[in-house]
């Protein structure tokens, strides 16, 4: 569900972590080069797999706040080497010379809060999963999401760290309910459910390996400095929930329709 995507524990993709992969996995056979030729009745290969990117909820950062967020990103990346733009392999420090370009590339996109894990599925499951998601999530009301806290996440195998903004108050209840629905659909298809204690967020930057301690320390120092200067708000920014999408392989599926108050 694209509206709420973000890799958890780092997400997935980035992002955060994070139904957002365009890779298709097919069956691969392996032979033993030391074996003697003989007649063997091999079983049929299983159906090919696709990657199901969790359903996500879409988020756009308000234009008025992009300059402030870009300044913090630039400051953090100047201290912590190896940070890249989330979703693409562009180092943040390669964008320093042009503030406008830095802001556009790092923040001028639609972000996502993950509602489920990125998992491999059989091709014959696609129609069933999409149909169930649409049936259970077809009617969603618009609501505000408050992004309140800078946080650092790592993915499950500790190969990537993510600089993220977490949802702590506004929108948390609605997102949690959507995650529960996605979990139900996953469960019915024997797929692994989301984390037991989900922490909805969007990810803005990533780095290779587990640098969570150093990255978190720098972020805390910078946010404390801003707090002392009086430029830090109670929440970083708010965004209106704009929809739910699900990406399977290269195809994007629109999941929900809005009901307006």
Coordinates of N, CA and C in Angstrom, one line a residue:
X1 N 0.8 -1.1 0.0 CA 0.0 0.0 0.0 C 0.9 1.2 0.0
X2 N 0.8 1.9 -1.0 CA 1.8 2.9 -1.2 C 1.6 4.1 -0.4
X3 N 0.3 4.4 0.0 CA 0.1 5.6 0.7 C 0.9 5.5 2.0
X4 N 1.1 4.4 2.6 CA 1.8 4.4 3.9 C 3.0 3.5 3.8
X5 N 3.9 3.8 3.0 CA 5.1 2.9 2.8 C 6.3 3.5 3.4
X6 N 7.0 2.7 4.0 CA 8.3 3.2 4.5 C 8.9 2.0 5.1
X7 N 10.1 1.7 4.9 CA 10.7 0.4 5.3 C 10.8 0.4 6.8
X8 N 10.7 -0.7 7.3 CA 10.6 -0.8 8.7 C 11.7 -1.6 9.2
X9 N 12.1 -1.4 10.3 CA 13.3 -2.1 10.6 C 14.1 -1.7 9.5
X10 N 13.5 -0.8 8.7 CA 14.1 -0.3 7.5 C 13.2 -0.6 6.4
X11 N 12.6 -1.1 6.1 CA 11.7 -1.4 5.0 C 12.3 -1.8 3.9
X12 N 12.3 -2.5 3.8 CA 12.3 -3.0 2.5 C 13.2 -2.2 1.6
X13 N 12.6 -1.8 0.9 CA 13.2 -0.9 0.0 C 13.8 0.0 0.9
X14 N 13.8 0.8 0.9 CA 14.3 1.8 1.6 C 13.5 1.9 2.8
X15 N 12.2 1.9 3.5 CA 11.9 2.3 3.6 C 11.6 1.5 3.5
X16 N 11.5 2.2 4.0 CA 11.4 2.2 4.4 C 10.5 1.6 4.2
X17 N 10.9 0.2 4.9 CA 11.1 0.0 5.0 C 10.8 -0.1 5.0
X18 N 8.8 -0.9 3.9 CA 8.9 -0.5 3.4 C 7.6 -1.1 2.2
X19 N 5.4 -2.8 -0.5 CA 5.1 -3.3 -1.9 C 5.8 -2.3 -2.8
X20 N 7.1 -2.4 -2.9 CA 7.8 -1.3 -3.6 C 8.9 -1.8 -4.4
X21 N 8.8 -3.1 -4.9 CA 9.9 -3.6 -5.6 C 9.5 -4.0 -7.0
X22 N 10.3 -3.8 -8.0 CA 9.9 -4.1 -9.4 C 10.6 -5.4 -9.9
X23 N 11.1 -6.2 -9.0 CA 11.8 -7.4 -9.3 C 10.8 -8.6 -9.5
X24 N 11.0 -9.4 -10.5 CA 10.3 -10.6 -10.7 C 11.2 -11.8 -10.5
X25 N 10.9 -12.7 -9.6 CA 11.7 -13.9 -9.4 C 11.2 -15.1 -10.1
X26 N 12.0 -15.8 -10.8 CA 11.6 -17.0 -11.5 C 12.4 -18.2 -10.9
X27 N 11.9 -19.4 -11.2 CA 12.5 -20.6 -10.7 C 13.9 -20.8 -11.3
X28 N 14.9 -21.2 -10.5 CA 16.2 -21.4 -11.0 C 16.7 -22.8 -10.7
X29 N 17.1 -23.6 -11.7 CA 17.6 -25.0 -11.4 C 19.1 -25.0 -11.2
X30 N 19.6 -25.9 -10.3 CA 21.0 -26.1 -10.1 C 21.4 -27.5 -10.3
X31 N 22.5 -27.7 -11.0 CA 22.9 -29.1 -11.3 C 24.3 -29.3 -10.6
X32 N 24.5 -30.6 -10.3 CA 25.8 -30.9 -9.7 C 26.8 -31.4 -10.8
X33 N 27.9 -30.6 -10.9 CA 28.8 -30.8 -12.0 C 29.6 -32.1 -11.8
X34 N 29.6 -32.7 -10.6 CA 30.3 -33.9 -10.4 C 29.5 -35.2 -10.6
X35 N 28.2 -35.0 -10.8 CA 27.4 -36.2 -10.9 C 27.5 -36.9 -12.3
X36 N 27.3 -38.2 -12.4 CA 27.3 -38.9 -13.6 C 26.0 -38.8 -14.4
X37 N 26.0 -38.8 -15.7 CA 24.8 -38.7 -16.5 C 23.9 -39.9 -16.1
X38 N 22.6 -39.6 -15.9 CA 21.6 -40.7 -15.6 C 20.2 -40.1 -15.9
X39 N 19.3 -41.0 -16.0 CA 17.9 -40.6 -16.3 C 17.3 -40.3 -14.9
X40 N 16.8 -39.1 -14.8 CA 16.1 -38.7 -13.5 C 14.8 -38.0 -13.9
X41 N 13.7 -38.4 -13.1 CA 12.4 -37.8 -13.3 C 12.4 -36.6 -12.4
X42 N 12.6 -35.4 -12.9 CA 12.6 -34.2 -12.1 C 11.1 -33.7 -11.9
X43 N 10.8 -33.2 -10.7 CA 9.5 -32.6 -10.5 C 9.4 -31.3 -11.2
X44 N 8.1 -30.9 -11.5 CA 7.9 -29.7 -12.2 C 8.3 -28.5 -11.3
X45 N 8.9 -27.5 -11.9 CA 9.2 -26.3 -11.0 C 8.0 -25.6 -10.5
X46 N 8.1 -25.0 -9.4 CA 7.0 -24.2 -8.8 C 6.6 -23.0 -9.7
X47 N 5.4 -22.5 -9.6 CA 5.1 -21.3 -10.3 C 6.1 -20.2 -10.0
X48 N 6.3 -19.3 -11.0 CA 7.2 -18.2 -10.8 C 6.7 -17.3 -9.7
X49 N 7.6 -16.5 -9.1 CA 7.2 -15.6 -8.0 C 7.3 -14.2 -8.4
X50 N 6.5 -13.4 -7.7 CA 6.7 -11.9 -7.9 C 6.8 -11.4 -6.5
X51 N 7.4 -10.2 -6.4 CA 7.5 -9.5 -5.1 C 6.3 -8.6 -4.9
X52 N 5.6 -8.9 -3.7 CA 4.5 -8.1 -3.3 C 5.0 -7.0 -2.4
X53 N 5.0 -5.7 -2.9 CA 5.4 -4.6 -2.0 C 4.2 -4.3 -1.1
X54 N 4.4 -4.1 0.2 CA 3.3 -3.9 1.1 C 2.4 -2.8 0.5
X55 N 1.1 -2.9 0.9 CA 0.2 -1.8 0.6 C 0.8 -0.6 1.3
X56 N 0.7 0.6 0.6 CA 1.2 1.8 1.2 C 0.3 2.9 1.2
X57 N 0.5 3.9 2.0 CA -0.3 5.1 2.1 C 0.6 6.3 1.6
X58 N 0.1 7.1 0.7 CA 1.0 8.1 0.1 C 1.0 9.4 0.9
X59 N 2.2 10.0 1.0 CA 2.4 11.2 1.8 C 3.3 12.2 1.0
X60 N 2.9 13.5 1.0 CA 3.6 14.5 0.3 C 4.1 15.6 1.4
X61 N 5.3 15.9 1.4 CA 5.9 16.9 2.3 C 5.5 18.3 1.9
X62 N 4.9 19.1 2.8 CA 4.5 20.5 2.4 C 5.6 21.3 1.9
X63 N 5.4 22.1 0.9 CA 6.5 22.9 0.3 C 7.1 23.9 1.2
X64 N 6.3 24.4 2.1 CA 6.8 25.4 3.1 C 7.9 24.9 4.0
X65 N 7.9 23.5 4.2 CA 8.8 22.9 5.2 C 10.0 22.2 4.5
X66 N 10.0 22.2 3.2 CA 11.1 21.5 2.5 C 12.4 22.1 2.8
X67 N 12.5 23.4 2.8 CA 13.8 24.1 3.0 C 14.4 23.8 4.3
X68 N 13.5 23.8 5.4 CA 14.0 23.5 6.7 C 14.5 22.0 6.9
X69 N 13.7 21.1 6.3 CA 14.1 19.7 6.3 C 15.3 19.4 5.5
X70 N 15.4 20.1 4.4 CA 16.6 19.9 3.6 C 17.9 20.4 4.3
X71 N 17.8 21.5 5.1 CA 18.9 22.0 5.8 C 19.4 21.0 6.9
X72 N 18.4 20.3 7.6 CA 18.7 19.3 8.6 C 19.4 18.1 7.9
X73 N 18.8 17.7 6.8 CA 19.4 16.5 6.1 C 20.8 16.8 5.6
X74 N 21.1 18.0 5.2 CA 22.4 18.4 4.7 C 23.4 18.4 5.9
X75 N 22.9 19.0 7.0 CA 23.8 19.0 8.2 C 24.1 17.6 8.7
X76 N 23.1 16.7 8.8 CA 23.4 15.4 9.2 C 24.3 14.6 8.3
X77 N 24.1 14.8 7.0 CA 24.9 14.1 6.0 C 26.3 14.6 5.9
X78 N 26.5 15.8 6.4 CA 27.9 16.4 6.4 C 28.7 15.8 7.5
X79 N 28.0 15.3 8.5 CA 28.7 14.6 9.7 C 28.7 13.1 9.6
X80 N 27.7 12.5 9.1 CA 27.6 11.1 8.9 C 27.8 10.8 7.4
X81 N 28.9 10.2 7.1 CA 29.2 9.9 5.6 C 28.4 8.7 5.2
X82 N 28.2 8.7 3.9 CA 27.5 7.5 3.3 C 26.0 7.6 3.1
X83 N 25.4 8.7 3.5 CA 23.9 8.8 3.4 C 23.5 9.0 1.9
X84 N 22.5 8.3 1.5 CA 22.0 8.4 0.1 C 20.5 8.8 0.1
X85 N 20.1 9.3 -1.0 CA 18.7 9.7 -1.2 C 17.9 8.4 -1.2
X86 N 16.8 8.4 -0.4 CA 16.0 7.1 -0.3 C 15.4 6.7 -1.6
X87 N 15.5 5.5 -1.9 CA 14.9 5.0 -3.2 C 15.9 5.0 -4.4
X88 N 16.9 5.8 -4.3 CA 17.9 5.9 -5.4 C 19.3 5.9 -4.9
X89 N 20.2 5.6 -5.7 CA 21.6 5.5 -5.2 C 22.4 6.8 -5.5
X90 N 21.9 7.9 -4.9 CA 22.6 9.2 -5.1 C 23.1 9.6 -3.7
X91 N 24.4 9.8 -3.5 CA 24.9 10.3 -2.2 C 24.4 11.7 -2.0
X92 N 24.0 12.0 -0.8 CA 23.5 13.3 -0.4 C 24.7 14.4 -0.6
X93 N 25.9 14.0 -0.3 CA 27.0 15.0 -0.4 C 27.3 15.3 -1.8
X94 N 26.8 14.6 -2.8 CA 27.1 15.0 -4.2 C 26.1 16.1 -4.6
X95 N 25.2 16.5 -3.8 CA 24.2 17.5 -4.1 C 24.4 18.8 -3.4
X96 N 25.4 18.9 -2.6 CA 25.6 20.1 -1.8 C 25.7 21.4 -2.5
X97 N 26.3 21.4 -3.7 CA 26.6 22.6 -4.4 C 25.3 23.4 -4.9
X98 N 24.2 22.7 -5.0 CA 23.0 23.3 -5.5 C 21.8 23.1 -4.5
X99 N 21.5 24.1 -3.7 CA 20.5 23.9 -2.7 C 19.1 23.5 -3.3
X100 N 18.8 24.1 -4.4 CA 17.5 23.8 -5.0 C 17.4 22.4 -5.5
X101 N 18.5 21.9 -6.1 CA 18.6 20.6 -6.6 C 18.6 19.6 -5.4
X102 N 19.3 19.9 -4.3 CA 19.3 19.1 -3.1 C 17.9 18.9 -2.6
X103 N 17.2 20.0 -2.5 CA 15.8 19.9 -1.9 C 14.9 19.2 -2.8
X104 N 15.0 19.4 -4.2 CA 14.1 18.7 -5.1 C 14.3 17.2 -5.1
X105 N 15.6 16.8 -5.1 CA 15.9 15.4 -5.2 C 15.6 14.6 -4.0
X106 N 15.9 15.2 -2.8 CA 15.7 14.5 -1.5 C 14.2 14.6 -1.0
X107 N 13.5 15.7 -1.3 CA 12.2 15.8 -0.7 C 11.1 16.1 -1.7
X108 N 11.4 16.2 -3.0 CA 10.3 16.5 -4.0 C 9.7 15.3 -4.6
X109 N 9.4 14.4 -3.8 CA 8.7 13.2 -4.3 C 7.6 12.8 -3.3
X110 N 6.8 11.8 -3.7 CA 5.8 11.3 -2.9 C 6.4 10.1 -2.0
X111 N 6.2 10.2 -0.7 CA 6.7 9.2 0.2 C 5.6 8.3 0.6
X112 N 6.0 7.2 1.2 CA 5.0 6.1 1.6 C 5.2 5.6 2.9
X113 N 4.2 5.2 3.6 CA 4.2 4.5 4.9 C 3.8 3.1 4.6
X114 N 4.7 2.2 5.0 CA 4.4 0.8 4.7 C 3.3 0.2 5.6
X115 N 2.4 -0.5 5.0 CA 1.3 -1.2 5.7 C 1.5 -2.7 5.8
X116 N 2.6 -3.2 5.2 CA 2.9 -4.6 5.2 C 4.3 -4.9 4.8
X117 N 4.7 -6.1 4.9 CA 6.1 -6.5 4.5 C 6.1 -6.7 2.9
X118 N 7.3 -6.5 2.4 CA 7.6 -6.9 1.0 C 7.9 -8.4 1.0
X119 N 7.0 -9.2 0.3 CA 7.1 -10.6 0.4 C 7.0 -11.2 -1.0
X120 N 7.6 -12.4 -1.3 CA 7.4 -13.1 -2.6 C 6.0 -13.8 -2.6
X121 N 5.3 -13.7 -3.7 CA 4.0 -14.4 -3.8 C 4.0 -15.2 -5.1
X122 N 3.1 -16.2 -5.2 CA 2.9 -16.9 -6.4 C 2.0 -16.1 -7.4
X123 N 2.2 -16.3 -8.6 CA 1.5 -15.5 -9.6 C 0.0 -15.8 -9.5
X124 N -0.4 -17.0 -9.1 CA -1.9 -17.3 -9.0 C -2.5 -16.6 -7.8
X125 N -1.7 -16.0 -6.9 CA -2.2 -15.3 -5.7 C -2.5 -13.9 -6.0
X126 N -2.0 -13.3 -7.1 CA -2.1 -11.9 -7.3 C -3.6 -11.4 -7.3
X127 N -4.4 -12.0 -8.1 CA -5.8 -11.5 -8.3 C -6.5 -11.6 -6.9
X128 N -6.3 -12.7 -6.2 CA -7.0 -12.9 -4.9 C -6.5 -11.8 -3.9
X129 N -5.2 -11.6 -3.8 CA -4.7 -10.6 -2.9 C -5.2 -9.2 -3.2
X130 N -5.2 -8.8 -4.4 CA -5.6 -7.5 -4.8 C -7.1 -7.3 -4.6
X131 N -7.9 -8.3 -4.9 CA -9.3 -8.3 -4.7 C -9.7 -8.2 -3.3
X132 N -9.0 -8.9 -2.4 CA -9.3 -8.8 -1.0 C -8.9 -7.5 -0.4
X133 N -7.8 -7.0 -0.8 CA -7.3 -5.6 -0.3 C -8.3 -4.6 -0.7
X134 N -8.8 -4.6 -2.0 CA -9.8 -3.6 -2.4 C -11.1 -3.8 -1.7
X135 N -11.5 -5.0 -1.4 CA -12.8 -5.3 -0.7 C -12.7 -4.7 0.7
X136 N -11.6 -5.0 1.4 CA -11.5 -4.6 2.8 C -11.1 -3.2 3.0
X137 N -10.5 -2.5 2.0 CA -10.0 -1.2 2.2 C -10.6 -0.2 1.2
X138 N -11.6 -0.6 0.5 CA -12.1 0.2 -0.6 C -12.7 1.6 -0.1
X139 N -13.2 1.7 1.1 CA -13.8 2.9 1.6 C -13.0 3.4 2.8
X140 N -12.1 4.4 2.5 CA -11.3 5.1 3.5 C -11.6 6.6 3.6
X141 N -11.7 7.1 4.8 CA -11.9 8.5 5.0 C -10.5 9.2 5.0
X142 N -10.5 10.4 4.5 CA -9.3 11.2 4.5 C -9.0 11.6 6.0
X143 N -7.7 11.6 6.3 CA -7.4 12.0 7.7 C -6.0 12.6 7.7
X144 N -5.7 13.4 8.7 CA -4.3 14.0 8.8 C -3.4 13.1 9.5
X145 N -2.1 13.1 9.0 CA -1.1 12.3 9.6 C 0.0 13.3 10.1
X146 N 0.3 13.2 11.4 CA 1.3 14.1 12.0 C 2.6 13.3 12.1
X147 N 3.6 13.8 11.5 CA 5.0 13.3 11.6 C 5.7 14.0 12.7
X148 N 6.0 13.3 13.8 CA 6.4 14.0 15.0 C 7.9 13.9 15.4
X149 N 8.5 12.8 15.0 CA 9.8 12.5 15.6 C 10.8 12.0 14.5
X150 N 12.1 12.5 14.5 CA 13.1 11.9 13.7 C 13.5 10.6 14.4
X151 N 13.7 9.6 13.6 CA 14.1 8.3 14.1 C 14.9 7.5 13.1
X152 N 15.7 6.6 13.6 CA 16.6 5.7 12.8 C 16.1 4.3 12.8
X153 N 15.9 3.7 11.7 CA 15.5 2.3 11.6 C 16.6 1.5 10.8
X154 N 16.7 0.2 11.0 CA 17.5 -0.7 10.2 C 16.7 -1.8 9.7
X155 N 17.1 -2.4 8.6 CA 16.3 -3.5 8.0 C 16.6 -4.8 8.8
X156 N 15.9 -5.8 8.5 CA 15.9 -7.1 9.3 C 17.3 -7.7 9.3
X157 N 18.1 -7.6 8.2 CA 19.4 -8.3 8.2 C 20.5 -7.3 8.5
X158 N 20.2 -6.1 8.9 CA 21.1 -5.0 9.3 C 22.1 -4.6 8.2
X159 N 21.6 -4.7 7.0 CA 22.4 -4.2 5.8 C 22.2 -2.8 5.5
X160 N 21.1 -2.2 6.0 CA 20.9 -0.8 5.7 C 20.3 -0.1 6.9
X161 N 20.6 1.2 7.0 CA 20.1 2.1 8.1 C 19.3 3.2 7.4
X162 N 18.2 3.6 8.0 CA 17.3 4.6 7.4 C 17.1 5.8 8.3
X163 N 17.2 7.0 7.8 CA 16.8 8.2 8.6 C 15.4 8.5 8.2
X164 N 14.5 8.5 9.2 CA 13.1 8.5 9.0 C 12.4 9.5 9.9
X165 N 11.1 9.8 9.6 CA 10.3 10.6 10.5 C 9.1 9.7 10.9
X166 N 8.9 9.6 12.2 CA 7.9 8.6 12.7 C 6.6 9.3 13.0
X167 N 5.5 8.6 12.9 CA 4.1 9.0 13.2 C 3.9 8.5 14.7
X168 N 3.6 9.5 15.6 CA 3.4 9.1 17.0 C 2.0 9.4 17.5
X169 N 1.3 10.4 16.8 CA 0.0 10.8 17.3 C -1.1 10.7 16.2
X170 N -1.3 11.9 15.6 CA -2.3 12.0 14.5 C -2.1 11.0 13.4
X171 N -3.2 10.2 13.1 CA -3.1 9.3 12.0 C -2.6 7.9 12.4
X172 N -2.1 7.8 13.6 CA -1.5 6.5 14.1 C -2.6 5.4 14.2
X173 N -3.8 5.8 14.7 CA -4.9 4.8 14.9 C -5.3 4.3 13.5
X174 N -5.5 5.3 12.6 CA -6.0 4.9 11.3 C -5.0 4.0 10.5
X175 N -3.8 4.3 10.6 CA -2.7 3.5 9.9 C -2.7 2.1 10.6
X176 N -2.7 2.1 11.9 CA -2.7 0.8 12.6 C -3.8 -0.1 12.1
X177 N -5.0 0.5 12.0 CA -6.2 -0.3 11.5 C -5.9 -0.8 10.1
X178 N -5.3 0.0 9.2 CA -5.0 -0.4 7.9 C -4.0 -1.6 7.9
X179 N -3.0 -1.5 8.7 CA -2.0 -2.5 8.8 C -2.7 -3.9 9.3
X180 N -3.6 -3.8 10.2 CA -4.3 -5.0 10.7 C -5.1 -5.6 9.5
X181 N -5.7 -4.8 8.6 CA -6.4 -5.4 7.5 C -5.4 -6.1 6.5
X182 N -4.3 -5.4 6.3 CA -3.3 -6.0 5.4 C -2.8 -7.4 6.0
X183 N -2.6 -7.4 7.3 CA -2.2 -8.6 8.0 C -3.2 -9.7 7.8
X184 N -4.5 -9.4 7.9 CA -5.5 -10.4 7.7 C -5.4 -11.0 6.3
X185 N -5.2 -10.1 5.3 CA -5.1 -10.6 3.9 C -3.9 -11.5 3.7
X186 N -2.8 -11.0 4.3 CA -1.5 -11.8 4.3 C -1.7 -13.2 4.9
X187 N -2.4 -13.2 6.1 CA -2.6 -14.4 6.8 C -3.4 -15.4 6.0
X188 N -4.4 -14.9 5.3 CA -5.2 -15.8 4.4 C -4.5 -16.4 3.3
X189 N -3.3 -15.8 3.0 CA -2.5 -16.3 1.8 C -1.2 -16.9 2.3
X190 N -1.1 -17.2 3.6 CA 0.0 -17.8 4.2 C 1.3 -17.0 4.0
X191 N 1.1 -15.7 4.2 CA 2.3 -14.7 4.0 C 2.6 -14.2 5.4
X192 N 3.9 -13.8 5.6 CA 4.3 -13.3 6.9 C 3.7 -11.9 7.2
X193 N 3.2 -11.8 8.4 CA 2.5 -10.5 8.8 C 3.5 -9.4 9.1
X194 N 3.0 -8.2 9.3 CA 3.9 -7.1 9.6 C 4.4 -7.2 11.1
X195 N 5.2 -6.3 11.5 CA 5.8 -6.3 12.8 C 4.7 -6.2 13.9
X196 N 4.9 -6.9 15.0 CA 3.9 -6.9 16.1 C 3.6 -5.5 16.6
X197 N 4.6 -4.7 16.8 CA 4.4 -3.3 17.2 C 4.8 -2.3 16.1
X198 N 3.9 -2.1 15.1 CA 4.3 -1.3 14.0 C 4.6 0.1 14.4
X199 N 5.5 0.7 13.7 CA 5.9 2.1 14.0 C 5.9 2.9 12.6
X200 N 4.7 3.3 12.2 CA 4.6 4.0 10.9 C 5.5 5.1 10.7
X201 N 6.1 5.2 9.6 CA 7.1 6.3 9.3 C 7.4 6.4 7.8
X202 N 8.0 7.5 7.4 CA 8.5 7.6 6.1 C 10.1 7.8 6.2
X203 N 10.8 7.3 5.2 CA 12.3 7.3 5.3 C 12.7 8.3 4.2
X204 N 13.7 9.1 4.6 CA 14.2 10.2 3.8 C 15.6 9.9 3.2
X205 N 16.4 9.1 4.0 CA 17.8 8.8 3.5 C 18.2 7.4 4.0
X206 N 19.2 6.8 3.4 CA 19.6 5.5 3.8 C 21.2 5.4 3.7
X207 N 21.7 4.5 4.4 CA 23.1 4.2 4.4 C 23.4 2.7 4.5
X208 N 24.5 2.2 3.9 CA 24.8 0.8 4.0 C 25.2 0.4 5.4
X209 N 24.8 -0.8 5.8 CA 25.2 -1.3 7.1 C 24.4 -0.7 8.3
X210 N 24.8 -1.1 9.5 CA 24.1 -0.7 10.7 C 24.9 0.5 11.3
X211 N 24.5 1.7 11.0 CA 25.1 2.9 11.5 C 24.1 3.6 12.4
X212 N 23.2 2.8 13.0 CA 22.1 3.4 13.7 C 22.5 4.3 14.9
X213 N 23.6 3.8 15.6 CA 24.0 4.5 16.8 C 24.6 5.9 16.5
X214 N 25.5 5.9 15.5 CA 26.1 7.2 15.2 C 25.1 8.1 14.5
X215 N 24.2 7.6 13.7 CA 23.2 8.4 13.0 C 22.2 9.0 14.0
X216 N 21.8 8.2 14.9 CA 20.8 8.6 15.9 C 21.4 9.7 16.8
X217 N 22.7 9.5 17.2 CA 23.4 10.5 18.0 C 23.4 11.9 17.3
X218 N 23.8 11.9 16.0 CA 23.9 13.1 15.3 C 22.5 13.8 15.1
X219 N 21.5 13.0 14.9 CA 20.2 13.5 14.7 C 19.7 14.1 16.0
X220 N 19.9 13.5 17.1 CA 19.5 14.0 18.4 C 20.2 15.3 18.8
X221 N 21.5 15.4 18.5 CA 22.3 16.6 18.7 C 21.7 17.7 17.9
X222 N 21.4 17.4 16.6 CA 20.9 18.5 15.8 C 19.5 19.0 16.2
X223 N 18.6 18.0 16.5 CA 17.2 18.4 16.9 C 17.3 19.1 18.3
X224 N 18.2 18.7 19.1 CA 18.3 19.4 20.4 C 18.7 20.9 20.2
X225 N 19.7 21.0 19.3 CA 20.1 22.4 19.0 C 19.0 23.3 18.4
X226 N 18.2 22.7 17.5 CA 17.0 23.4 17.0 C 16.0 23.7 18.1
X227 N 15.8 22.8 19.0 CA 14.9 23.0 20.1 C 15.3 24.2 21.0
X228 N 16.6 24.3 21.3 CA 17.1 25.4 22.1 C 17.0 26.7 21.3
X229 N 17.1 26.7 20.0 CA 17.0 27.9 19.2 C 15.5 28.3 19.0
X230 N 14.6 27.4 19.4 CA 13.2 27.7 19.3 C 12.6 27.4 17.9
X231 N 13.4 26.8 17.0 CA 12.9 26.6 15.7 C 12.3 25.2 15.5
X232 N 12.2 24.4 16.5 CA 11.7 23.0 16.4 C 10.2 23.0 16.8
X233 N 9.4 22.5 16.0 CA 7.9 22.4 16.2 C 7.6 21.2 17.0
X234 N 6.4 21.2 17.6 CA 5.9 20.0 18.4 C 5.8 18.8 17.4
X235 N 5.4 19.0 16.2 CA 5.5 17.9 15.2 C 6.2 18.5 14.0
X236 N 6.9 17.7 13.2 CA 7.7 18.2 12.1 C 6.9 18.7 11.0
X237 N 5.9 17.9 10.6 CA 4.9 18.4 9.6 C 3.7 17.4 9.6
X238 N 2.6 17.9 8.9 CA 1.4 17.1 8.8 C 1.1 17.0 7.3
X239 N 0.5 15.8 7.0 CA 0.1 15.6 5.6 C -1.2 14.8 5.6
X240 N -2.0 15.1 4.6 CA -3.3 14.4 4.5 C -3.1 13.1 3.7
X241 N -3.7 12.1 4.3 CA -3.6 10.7 3.7 C -4.3 10.8 2.3
X242 N -3.6 10.3 1.3 CA -4.1 10.5 0.0 C -4.4 9.3 -0.8
X243 N -4.3 8.1 -0.2 CA -4.7 6.9 -0.9 C -3.8 5.7 -0.5
X244 N -4.3 4.5 -1.0 CA -3.5 3.3 -0.7 C -3.3 2.6 -2.1
X245 N -2.1 2.2 -2.3 CA -1.7 1.5 -3.5 C -0.9 0.2 -3.1
X246 N -0.9 -0.7 -4.0 CA -0.1 -2.0 -3.8 C 0.7 -2.2 -5.1
X247 N 2.0 -2.5 -5.0 CA 2.8 -2.8 -6.1 C 3.2 -4.2 -6.1
X248 N 3.0 -4.9 -7.2 CA 3.3 -6.3 -7.4 C 4.1 -6.4 -8.7
X249 N 5.4 -6.8 -8.5 CA 6.3 -6.8 -9.7 C 6.4 -5.4 -10.2
X250 N 6.1 -5.2 -11.5 CA 6.2 -3.9 -12.1 C 4.8 -3.2 -12.1
X251 N 3.8 -3.8 -11.6 CA 2.4 -3.2 -11.8 C 2.0 -2.6 -10.4
X252 N 1.3 -1.5 -10.6 CA 0.8 -0.7 -9.4 C -0.7 -0.9 -9.4
X253 N -1.3 -1.2 -8.3 CA -2.7 -1.4 -8.1 C -3.3 -0.4 -7.2
X254 N -4.3 0.4 -7.7 CA -5.0 1.3 -6.8 C -5.9 0.5 -5.9
X255 N -5.9 0.7 -4.6 CA -6.7 -0.1 -3.7 C -7.9 0.6 -3.2
X256 N -7.8 1.8 -2.6 CA -8.9 2.4 -1.9 C -9.5 3.6 -2.7
X257 N -10.8 3.8 -2.4 CA -11.6 5.0 -2.8 C -11.9 5.7 -1.6
X258 N -12.0 7.0 -1.7 CA -12.3 7.9 -0.5 C -13.7 8.1 -0.2
X259 N -14.1 8.2 1.0 CA -15.4 8.7 1.5 C -15.1 10.0 2.1
X260 N -15.8 11.0 1.7 CA -15.5 12.4 2.2 C -16.5 12.7 3.4
X261 N -16.0 13.4 4.4 CA -16.8 13.8 5.5 C -17.9 14.8 5.0

